[in-house]
Short mmCIF file of C-alpha atoms in Angstrom, two decimals:
data_model
loop_
_atom_site.label_atom_id
_atom_site.label_comp_id
_atom_site.label_asym_id
_atom_site.label_seq_id
_atom_site.Cartn_x
_atom_site.Cartn_y
_atom_site.Cartn_z
CA MET A 24 5.74 38.24 -3.19
CA MET A 25 3.50 36.81 -0.48
CA ARG A 26 5.50 35.30 2.33
CA LEU A 27 4.57 33.98 5.72
CA ARG A 28 6.18 35.89 8.55
CA ILE A 29 8.67 33.63 10.27
CA SER A 30 9.82 33.99 13.85
CA ILE A 31 13.19 32.47 14.53
CA GLY A 32 13.07 32.14 17.48
CA LEU A 33 4.31 3.39 31.54
CA LEU A 34 -1.11 3.08 34.22
CA ALA A 35 -0.88 -0.66 34.86
CA LEU A 36 1.60 -1.96 37.37
CA ILE A 37 4.01 -4.66 36.30
CA PRO A 38 5.98 -7.23 38.26
CA ILE A 39 9.12 -5.55 39.48
CA MET A 40 12.09 -7.71 38.66
CA PHE A 41 14.63 -5.86 40.77
CA GLY A 42 14.04 -4.39 44.19
CA ALA A 43 15.80 -1.21 43.17
CA ILE A 44 13.01 -0.36 40.73
CA SER A 45 9.77 1.07 41.99
CA ALA A 46 6.46 0.90 40.15
CA GLU A 47 6.89 4.57 39.37
CA GLN A 48 10.18 3.82 37.68
CA ALA A 49 9.02 0.90 35.54
CA ILE A 50 7.66 1.32 32.05
CA VAL A 51 4.36 -0.48 31.63
CA GLN A 52 4.44 -3.56 29.40
CA SER A 53 0.96 -3.26 27.94
CA SER A 54 -2.18 -1.21 28.13
CA THR A 55 -5.83 -1.69 27.23
CA VAL A 56 -7.24 1.26 25.35
CA GLN A 57 -10.36 1.97 23.33
CA LYS A 58 -10.02 0.63 19.80
CA SER A 59 -10.80 2.39 16.56
CA ALA A 60 -10.49 1.49 12.89
CA ASP A 61 -6.95 1.16 11.65
CA SER A 62 -5.83 2.79 8.45
CA SER A 63 -3.05 2.02 6.05
CA LEU A 64 0.10 3.89 5.21
CA VAL A 65 1.77 4.45 1.92
CA LEU A 66 5.39 3.48 2.36
CA ALA A 67 7.48 5.55 0.01
CA GLN A 68 10.41 3.70 -1.43
CA GLY A 69 13.57 5.73 -1.82
CA PRO A 70 17.08 5.07 -3.02
CA VAL A 71 19.41 3.42 -0.54
CA ALA A 72 22.82 5.03 -0.30
CA GLN A 73 25.68 3.59 1.71
CA PRO A 74 26.81 6.25 4.21
CA GLN A 75 30.23 7.58 3.43
CA THR A 76 32.84 8.89 5.79
CA GLN A 77 33.89 12.41 5.01
CA GLU A 78 37.33 12.76 3.46
CA ASP A 79 39.18 15.78 2.14
CA ASP A 80 39.16 15.42 -1.66
CA ARG A 81 42.22 17.61 -2.21
CA PRO A 82 45.37 15.90 -3.61
CA THR A 83 47.64 14.62 -0.84
CA PHE A 84 51.36 14.02 -0.50
CA PHE A 85 50.69 10.33 -1.14
CA ASP A 86 48.80 11.14 -4.34
CA GLY A 87 51.83 13.10 -5.50
CA ILE A 88 54.18 10.18 -4.86
CA ARG A 89 51.83 7.84 -6.72
CA GLY A 90 51.92 10.23 -9.65
CA ILE A 91 55.70 10.24 -9.67
CA ILE A 92 55.79 6.44 -9.57
CA GLY A 93 53.33 6.22 -12.43
CA ASP A 94 55.02 8.79 -14.67
CA SER A 95 58.72 8.19 -14.09
CA PRO A 96 60.65 5.74 -16.32
CA ALA A 97 62.74 4.94 -13.25
CA PHE A 98 59.88 2.71 -12.10
CA ASP A 99 59.57 0.42 -15.12
CA ASP A 100 60.08 -2.68 -12.99
CA ASN A 101 56.46 -3.76 -12.36
CA ASP A 102 57.30 -5.94 -9.35
CA ALA A 103 59.25 -3.13 -7.70
CA THR A 104 56.51 -0.64 -8.55
CA GLU A 105 53.76 -2.82 -7.06
CA SER A 106 55.80 -3.36 -3.89
CA LEU A 107 56.43 0.36 -3.58
CA VAL A 108 52.75 1.21 -4.10
CA GLU A 109 51.71 -1.36 -1.48
CA SER A 110 54.16 0.17 1.00
CA LEU A 111 52.86 3.62 0.14
CA ASN A 112 49.26 2.52 0.71
CA ARG A 113 50.15 1.06 4.11
CA ALA A 114 51.92 4.26 5.06
CA GLU A 115 48.93 6.36 3.98
CA LYS A 116 46.55 4.18 6.00
CA ALA A 117 48.73 4.54 9.09
CA TYR A 118 48.99 8.30 8.52
CA LYS A 119 45.19 8.67 8.29
CA GLU A 120 44.74 6.69 11.50
CA ILE A 121 47.23 8.94 13.30
CA ARG A 122 45.39 12.03 12.00
CA ARG A 123 42.04 10.61 13.11
CA SER A 124 43.39 9.83 16.60
CA ASN A 125 44.86 13.32 16.90
CA ARG A 126 41.58 14.94 15.82
CA GLU A 127 39.65 12.88 18.38
CA ALA A 128 42.12 13.82 21.12
CA ILE A 129 41.81 17.53 20.30
CA ARG A 130 38.00 17.20 20.06
CA GLY A 131 37.84 15.60 23.50
CA MET A 132 39.89 18.29 25.25
CA ASN A 133 36.85 20.56 25.66
CA ARG A 134 34.40 17.75 26.47
CA GLN A 135 32.26 18.45 29.53
CA VAL A 136 33.26 16.71 32.75
CA ARG A 137 30.00 15.45 34.28
CA VAL A 138 29.96 16.57 37.90
CA GLY A 139 27.28 17.96 40.19
CA THR A 140 23.81 18.14 38.60
CA ALA A 141 25.11 16.84 35.29
CA ARG A 142 26.31 13.66 36.98
CA GLN A 143 22.71 12.96 38.05
CA SER A 144 21.17 13.43 34.61
CA PRO A 145 19.50 10.37 33.02
CA HIS A 146 20.43 8.16 30.15
CA ILE A 147 18.56 9.23 27.02
CA VAL A 148 16.82 6.79 24.68
CA VAL A 149 15.02 8.15 21.62
CA ILE A 150 12.96 5.74 19.50
CA THR A 151 11.82 7.02 16.12
CA VAL A 152 9.43 5.50 13.57
CA PRO A 153 9.40 6.63 9.92
CA GLN A 154 5.68 7.49 9.95
CA LEU A 155 3.32 7.52 12.93
CA ARG A 156 -0.24 8.78 13.36
CA PHE A 157 -2.23 9.27 16.54
CA ASP A 158 -5.01 6.89 15.50
CA GLN A 159 -2.44 4.08 15.26
CA LEU A 160 -1.80 4.29 19.01
CA THR A 161 -5.03 2.39 19.60
CA SER A 162 -3.52 -0.71 17.96
CA MET A 163 -0.12 -0.32 19.65
CA ASN A 164 -0.54 -1.63 23.21
CA ARG A 165 3.11 -1.38 24.14
CA LEU A 166 3.42 2.19 22.95
CA SER A 167 0.12 3.08 24.60
CA GLY A 168 1.56 1.67 27.81
CA ILE A 169 4.42 4.14 27.66
CA ARG A 170 1.89 6.87 26.93
CA ASN A 171 -0.09 5.98 30.06
CA SER A 172 3.07 6.12 32.15
CA GLY A 173 4.40 9.41 30.85
CA MET A 174 3.40 12.50 28.95
CA THR A 175 1.85 12.71 25.48
CA PHE A 176 2.18 15.87 23.43
CA THR A 177 -1.02 16.10 21.37
CA ASN A 178 0.04 19.19 19.44
CA TYR A 179 3.42 17.87 18.35
CA TYR A 180 4.26 18.13 14.67
CA ALA A 181 6.70 16.36 12.39
CA PRO A 182 9.16 18.99 11.20
CA ALA A 183 8.94 17.91 7.55
CA ASP A 184 7.04 15.68 5.15
CA ASN A 185 10.08 13.57 4.25
CA LEU A 186 12.46 11.52 6.36
CA THR A 187 15.74 13.17 5.39
CA SER A 188 14.59 16.73 6.13
CA SER A 189 12.79 15.64 9.29
CA ARG A 190 15.90 13.88 10.63
CA TRP A 191 17.96 16.96 9.76
CA SER A 192 15.62 19.18 11.80
CA TYR A 193 15.67 16.77 14.75
CA LEU A 194 19.46 16.66 14.73
CA THR A 195 19.98 20.43 14.32
CA GLY A 196 17.02 22.05 16.09
CA ASN A 197 16.30 24.13 12.99
CA LEU A 198 13.39 24.45 10.57
CA ALA A 199 13.45 21.98 7.68
CA ALA A 200 13.09 24.94 5.29
CA LYS A 201 16.68 25.77 6.16
CA SER A 202 18.08 22.34 5.36
CA PRO A 203 20.69 22.27 2.60
CA ALA A 204 20.58 19.98 -0.42
CA GLU A 205 20.33 16.30 0.58
CA GLY A 206 20.02 17.38 4.21
CA ARG A 207 23.76 17.45 4.78
CA LEU A 208 24.85 18.07 8.36
CA ASN A 209 27.70 19.98 9.89
CA ARG A 210 29.17 17.94 12.74
CA LYS A 211 29.32 20.96 15.04
CA GLU A 212 25.54 21.50 14.77
CA SER A 213 24.56 17.85 15.30
CA LEU A 214 22.59 16.75 18.38
CA ALA A 215 24.84 13.70 18.71
CA GLU A 216 27.97 15.87 18.72
CA SER A 217 26.40 18.29 21.21
CA LEU A 218 25.52 15.47 23.61
CA TRP A 219 28.97 13.93 23.10
CA GLN A 220 30.53 17.24 24.04
CA ALA A 221 28.23 17.24 27.10
CA GLY A 222 29.89 14.00 28.22
CA TYR A 223 27.41 11.45 26.87
CA GLU A 224 28.32 8.31 24.95
CA THR A 225 26.39 8.51 21.69
CA THR A 226 25.07 5.51 19.76
CA LEU A 227 22.72 5.01 16.83
CA ILE A 228 21.09 1.62 16.22
CA GLY A 229 18.71 1.20 13.29
CA THR A 230 17.99 3.20 10.17
CA TRP A 231 20.04 6.12 8.93
CA ALA A 232 18.64 8.38 6.19
CA SER A 233 21.71 10.37 5.15
CA ASN A 234 24.65 9.50 2.90
CA GLN A 235 26.92 11.06 5.53
CA HIS A 236 28.25 8.49 7.99
CA PRO A 237 26.88 8.71 11.56
CA VAL A 238 30.35 8.38 13.10
CA GLU A 239 31.34 11.57 11.28
CA LEU A 240 28.44 13.45 12.90
CA GLY A 241 29.06 12.82 16.59
CA TYR A 242 27.96 9.21 17.07
CA ASP A 243 30.50 6.96 18.80
CA HIS A 244 28.86 3.87 17.31
CA TRP A 245 26.39 2.97 14.58
CA THR A 246 24.83 -0.39 13.77
CA GLY A 247 21.95 -0.67 11.34
CA PHE A 248 20.76 -0.02 7.82
CA PRO A 249 21.00 2.95 5.45
CA SER A 250 17.52 3.90 4.21
CA SER A 251 16.32 7.27 2.96
CA SER A 252 12.68 6.10 3.23
CA GLY A 253 12.85 4.29 6.58
CA VAL A 254 11.81 1.07 4.82
CA VAL A 255 14.13 -1.96 4.77
CA ALA A 256 13.89 -5.61 3.76
CA ARG A 257 12.22 -7.86 6.33
CA TYR A 258 15.10 -10.32 6.02
CA PRO A 259 18.11 -8.15 5.20
CA GLU A 260 21.23 -9.49 3.55
CA PHE A 261 23.60 -7.02 5.17
CA PHE A 262 23.98 -5.16 8.44
CA PHE A 263 26.33 -2.21 8.95
CA THR A 264 28.56 -1.81 11.99
CA GLN A 265 30.54 1.41 11.89
CA THR A 266 32.07 1.36 8.40
CA THR A 267 31.90 -2.43 7.99
CA ARG A 268 29.15 -4.09 5.97
CA ALA A 269 28.53 -7.57 7.41
CA LYS A 270 26.66 -10.29 5.57
CA ILE A 271 23.87 -11.78 7.70
CA MET A 272 24.05 -15.56 8.01
CA SER A 273 21.17 -17.91 8.87
CA ASP A 274 21.27 -19.73 12.19
CA SER A 275 21.68 -23.50 12.66
CA ASP A 276 17.98 -24.01 11.89
CA SER A 277 18.30 -22.03 8.65
CA LYS A 278 16.21 -19.25 10.16
CA GLN A 279 17.17 -15.72 9.27
CA ALA A 280 16.69 -12.82 11.65
CA THR A 281 14.37 -9.97 10.69
CA SER A 282 15.52 -6.37 10.62
CA HIS A 283 13.59 -5.68 13.82
CA GLN A 284 15.15 -8.68 15.59
CA LEU A 285 18.62 -7.53 14.64
CA ILE A 286 17.91 -4.04 15.95
CA THR A 287 16.29 -5.09 19.24
CA ASP A 288 19.01 -7.69 19.90
CA GLU A 289 21.64 -5.02 19.33
CA VAL A 290 19.80 -2.61 21.66
CA THR A 291 19.58 -5.27 24.38
CA SER A 292 23.28 -6.03 24.01
CA PHE A 293 24.10 -2.31 24.24
CA LEU A 294 21.97 -1.86 27.37
CA LYS A 295 23.57 -4.89 29.04
CA ARG A 296 27.04 -3.46 28.41
CA HIS A 297 25.99 -0.14 29.92
CA GLN A 298 23.86 -1.45 32.80
CA ARG A 299 26.36 -0.25 35.39
CA SER A 300 28.23 2.31 33.35
CA SER A 301 29.20 5.51 35.14
CA ARG A 302 28.91 7.51 31.91
CA GLN A 303 25.46 8.45 30.65
CA PHE A 304 24.52 7.41 27.15
CA TYR A 305 22.36 8.79 24.38
CA LEU A 306 20.87 5.95 22.34
CA HIS A 307 18.87 6.71 19.20
CA VAL A 308 16.93 3.71 17.90
CA GLY A 309 15.54 4.10 14.38
CA ILE A 310 12.93 1.36 13.91
CA PRO A 311 12.16 0.86 10.21
CA PHE A 312 9.09 -0.29 8.38
CA LEU A 313 9.43 -3.63 6.59
CA GLN A 314 9.34 -3.74 2.82
CA GLY A 315 6.33 -5.50 1.29
CA VAL A 316 4.47 -5.69 4.62
CA LYS A 317 0.97 -4.24 5.00
CA SER A 318 0.49 -1.18 7.15
CA LYS A 319 -1.35 -2.84 10.03
CA GLU A 320 1.25 -5.61 10.33
CA ASN A 321 4.06 -3.07 10.11
CA ILE A 322 2.61 -1.09 12.99
CA GLN A 323 2.25 -4.29 15.03
CA GLU A 324 5.86 -5.23 14.30
CA VAL A 325 7.06 -1.76 15.31
CA ASP A 326 5.03 -1.98 18.52
CA LYS A 327 6.55 -5.39 19.27
CA ALA A 328 10.05 -4.01 18.78
CA ILE A 329 9.30 -1.07 21.09
CA GLY A 330 7.99 -3.53 23.68
CA GLN A 331 11.19 -5.57 23.55
CA ILE A 332 13.26 -2.45 24.18
CA VAL A 333 11.01 -1.53 27.12
CA ASP A 334 11.37 -5.07 28.50
CA SER A 335 15.16 -4.73 28.38
CA LEU A 336 15.06 -1.38 30.18
CA ASN A 337 12.85 -2.86 32.91
CA THR A 338 14.75 -6.15 33.26
CA LEU A 339 18.14 -4.45 33.47
CA GLY A 340 16.94 -1.93 36.05
CA LEU A 341 17.50 1.04 33.75
CA ALA A 342 13.92 2.35 33.55
CA GLY A 343 14.35 4.58 36.59
CA ARG A 344 17.50 6.10 35.13
CA VAL A 345 16.34 6.88 31.61
CA CYS A 346 14.44 9.55 29.76
CA LEU A 347 12.64 7.64 27.01
CA ILE A 348 11.15 9.45 24.03
CA VAL A 349 9.11 7.85 21.24
CA THR A 350 7.92 9.77 18.19
CA GLY A 351 7.29 9.66 14.47
CA GLU A 352 9.74 11.32 12.13
CA THR A 353 6.90 12.11 9.73
CA SER A 354 3.15 11.84 10.10
CA HIS A 355 0.98 10.91 7.14
CA GLN A 356 1.12 11.83 3.50
CA ILE A 357 -2.13 11.27 1.64
CA ALA A 358 -3.34 7.74 0.80
CA ALA A 359 -6.62 6.84 -0.90
CA ASP A 360 -7.53 4.22 1.72
CA VAL A 361 -7.24 6.51 4.74
CA ASP A 362 -10.36 7.60 6.60
CA LYS A 363 -11.36 11.18 5.93
CA ASN A 364 -10.80 12.11 9.56
CA LEU A 365 -8.06 10.85 11.84
CA PRO A 366 -8.92 10.75 15.56
CA VAL A 367 -6.55 12.35 18.05
CA VAL A 368 -7.67 11.93 21.65
CA ASP A 369 -11.15 13.54 21.38
CA GLU A 370 -10.48 15.37 18.15
CA LYS A 371 -10.78 14.63 14.43
CA LEU A 372 -7.95 15.69 12.20
CA ALA A 373 -8.32 16.42 8.51
CA TYR A 374 -5.86 15.48 5.81
CA SER A 375 -5.32 16.71 2.28
CA LYS A 376 -3.40 15.88 -0.88
CA SER A 377 -1.37 19.02 -0.34
CA GLY A 378 -0.09 17.59 2.96
CA THR A 379 -0.89 20.83 4.75
CA ASN A 380 -3.61 19.70 7.18
CA GLU A 381 -3.31 18.54 10.78
CA GLY A 382 -3.70 14.86 9.86
CA ASN A 383 -0.71 15.21 7.58
CA LEU A 384 1.51 16.99 10.07
CA ARG A 385 0.76 15.91 13.64
CA THR A 386 2.54 12.86 15.07
CA PRO A 387 2.71 11.55 18.65
CA LEU A 388 5.50 12.62 20.98
CA ILE A 389 5.57 10.44 24.09
CA VAL A 390 7.96 11.04 26.99
CA PHE A 391 8.64 8.68 29.91
CA TRP A 392 10.92 10.06 32.61
CA ALA A 393 10.43 8.59 36.09
CA GLY A 394 9.85 11.26 38.70
CA LYS A 395 9.75 14.04 36.11
CA ALA A 396 6.99 13.40 33.56
CA LYS A 397 3.67 12.81 35.31
CA ARG A 398 2.07 9.45 34.53
CA GLY A 399 -0.78 9.66 32.02
CA SER A 400 -0.37 13.39 31.52
CA ILE A 401 -1.13 15.34 28.34
CA SER A 402 0.36 18.54 27.00
CA ASP A 403 -1.38 20.52 24.27
CA PHE A 404 1.52 22.94 23.84
CA PRO A 405 2.23 23.38 20.10
CA CYS A 406 5.70 22.06 19.35
CA THR A 407 7.68 20.31 16.67
CA GLY A 408 10.76 18.19 16.00
CA VAL A 409 13.06 21.21 16.16
CA ASP A 410 12.38 21.31 19.91
CA LEU A 411 13.96 17.93 20.64
CA LEU A 412 17.56 19.13 20.50
CA PRO A 413 17.24 21.93 23.09
CA THR A 414 15.00 19.70 25.22
CA LEU A 415 17.52 16.87 25.31
CA MET A 416 20.35 19.28 26.03
CA ASN A 417 18.41 20.42 29.11
CA VAL A 418 17.67 16.81 30.09
CA ALA A 419 21.41 16.15 29.86
CA ALA A 420 22.21 19.22 31.99
CA ALA A 421 24.61 20.25 29.25
CA ARG A 422 26.85 23.18 30.04
CA LYS A 423 26.86 24.36 26.43
CA THR A 424 23.77 24.38 24.23
CA PRO A 425 23.74 25.28 20.51
CA GLN A 426 22.76 28.92 20.05
CA GLY A 427 20.67 30.60 17.36
CA ILE A 428 18.46 27.57 16.66
CA ASP A 429 14.71 27.60 16.01
CA GLY A 430 13.75 25.03 18.64
CA ILE A 431 12.93 25.70 22.29
CA SER A 432 13.22 23.38 25.29
CA LEU A 433 10.10 21.48 26.37
CA ILE A 434 11.55 20.47 29.72
CA SER A 435 9.21 22.81 31.62
CA GLU A 436 6.17 21.15 30.00
CA ILE A 437 7.56 17.67 30.66
CA GLN A 438 8.00 18.47 34.36
CA GLY A 439 4.47 19.82 34.71
CA GLY A 440 5.00 23.51 34.11
CA GLU A 441 3.62 25.68 31.33
CA GLN A 442 5.37 27.45 28.51
CA ASP A 443 4.69 31.16 28.67
CA ILE A 444 5.31 31.66 24.98
CA GLU A 445 3.29 31.92 21.79
CA ARG A 446 5.51 31.35 18.80
CA LEU A 447 5.20 30.63 15.15
CA LEU A 448 5.64 27.11 13.72
CA TYR A 449 6.41 26.88 10.03
CA TRP A 450 6.57 24.34 7.19
CA LYS A 451 7.48 24.68 3.53
CA MET A 452 6.04 21.97 1.29
CA LYS A 453 7.61 20.35 -1.76
CA ASP A 454 5.16 22.10 -4.11
CA GLY A 455 5.95 25.54 -2.73
CA GLY A 456 3.00 25.57 -0.34
CA GLN A 457 3.46 27.00 3.14
CA VAL A 458 1.91 26.34 6.53
CA ALA A 459 2.24 28.36 9.72
CA ARG A 460 0.69 28.12 13.17
CA ARG A 461 0.70 30.62 16.00
CA GLY A 462 -1.32 29.75 19.08
CA ARG A 463 -4.87 28.79 18.08
CA TRP A 464 -4.50 30.11 14.54
CA LYS A 465 -3.19 28.28 11.51
CA VAL A 466 -2.75 29.57 7.97
CA ILE A 467 -2.31 27.53 4.81
CA LEU A 468 -1.04 28.78 1.49
CA LYS A 469 -1.29 25.90 -0.96
CA GLY A 470 1.26 25.59 -3.73
CA GLY A 471 0.31 27.62 -6.80
CA GLU A 472 -2.48 29.50 -5.02
CA LYS A 473 -2.64 33.12 -3.91
CA GLN A 474 -5.26 33.07 -1.15
CA LEU A 475 -4.44 32.20 2.42
CA GLU A 476 -6.74 29.88 4.37
CA LEU A 477 -7.20 30.56 8.09
CA TYR A 478 -8.39 28.04 10.69
CA ASP A 479 -9.17 28.36 14.38
CA LEU A 480 -7.72 25.12 15.74
CA LYS A 481 -9.10 25.74 19.22
CA ASN A 482 -12.71 25.64 18.04
CA ASP A 483 -12.21 23.83 14.73
CA PRO A 484 -9.42 21.22 15.03
CA SER A 485 -10.75 19.38 11.96
CA GLU A 486 -10.15 22.51 9.85
CA SER A 487 -13.65 22.40 8.40
CA THR A 488 -14.23 26.16 8.19
CA ASN A 489 -11.96 28.68 6.53
CA VAL A 490 -12.36 31.92 8.52
CA ALA A 491 -9.90 34.05 6.55
CA LYS A 492 -12.60 36.55 5.47
CA LYS A 493 -13.92 36.80 9.02
CA HIS A 494 -10.50 37.61 10.52
CA PRO A 495 -8.52 39.58 7.90
CA ASP A 496 -6.37 41.18 10.60
CA ILE A 497 -5.14 37.78 11.75
CA VAL A 498 -4.44 36.78 8.15
CA ASP A 499 -2.45 39.98 7.68
CA SER A 500 -0.37 39.22 10.75
CA PHE A 501 1.01 36.17 8.94
CA ILE A 502 1.95 38.05 5.75
CA VAL A 503 5.27 39.72 5.11
CA ASP A 504 4.30 41.47 1.85
CA SER A 505 1.84 41.09 -1.00
CA LYS A 506 4.03 40.63 -4.07
CA PRO A 507 3.28 37.67 -6.39
CA GLN A 508 3.69 34.40 -4.55
CA GLN A 509 6.83 32.33 -4.85
CA PRO A 510 8.30 29.70 -2.54
CA VAL A 511 9.94 30.93 0.63
CA ASP A 512 13.66 30.34 0.63
CA SER A 513 15.81 29.76 3.68
CA GLN A 514 17.34 33.24 3.48
CA THR A 515 13.97 34.83 4.34
CA LEU A 516 13.51 32.93 7.58
#
């Protein structure tokens, strides 16, 4: 079996609205950049599942009493039976609420008290987009403005080719190849829970890709839409707040709010409530694509939504107290109307139907952190979505950080240092194909094939020349053994 060896391991100035904010602390509102041709995305439609809170499915005391009521001839009086069942249901509801309160009290006993350095750590805002390519930055002035005021990671990769697995990796700091069926999460390994334990208030506004409920995974609050594909209706009928599904009503002019308006209004409301809060917050904003909207318009709508969030941060005087991260949860999966090469800074990235090339995997990671991330800086350090969890734990000055994860902290890079490490990045594709990168070298084993392809990304970022025969020793360094190929499973990582 042939296996890949896996190592676990804002420039323009803007008017300053409050004297307390310096130009260095404000996120730029727009930016003029060189334009290039825009391409279209294929927006995969997936099933929408309403997130469910986790409940123990074992029979309870109340189930037993219901059984007795149903089976015993002593309860033949229907009116008396219905009254008894109603009382039993009320008692069970009260019991569950008491259990929930007790669990939360016990959970909070070990929560970090934020003193010293931790008390000075910033608020954290993470904005994610379902799919984002580097070439699209040229048509996103607001996002490019953040890029010019912070750091852009040009060798950042989406951890998976689908939203559910990618979100799982981001929330756990582990390779997507290790994700269980349906990307189910354990609360203890969730980024939201880890930041909550570090003393942060945790909130999710926007799309949620799992059928597990966010409030069961460490989020204090959730408002948004369930969507496994990151695509929602432009004018949604319902909006979820915690476990309540609310029907969206038109305003007095019979105008209905768009999904993006609902999200940005909710973000602005959240930021206003926390403008002078003594407790730091972690806010994840999942901005969706709009169903039935062309790619170029979708990107413009996403950029507009990002701009509105930036405006709120600036207006409320929060820009100097926030670490803002914007990234794509996936990059690009092949579409017939996409240019053969996708430009990234001064490079051209190739794509393929197998989804294994740089154009399929790389997505922008942009970090704005006043006084920490140098304005207009670029990092070419190879990294991926698994690195966000340990990075954010460092940003939060968390006392306890999850151990044994695949990701590493990027805080040194963000603050202008260099990572003295060469590690292996790994992807497993849906068709059994595998991709790995270590330093300048990248190997591809396409699904159903036996021969590894090797590319020198330093000299050949477009992956135009397979140099496997020229460097057999490097190819061998990626191979565990030479038995007939079969997909790598999580136990081999």
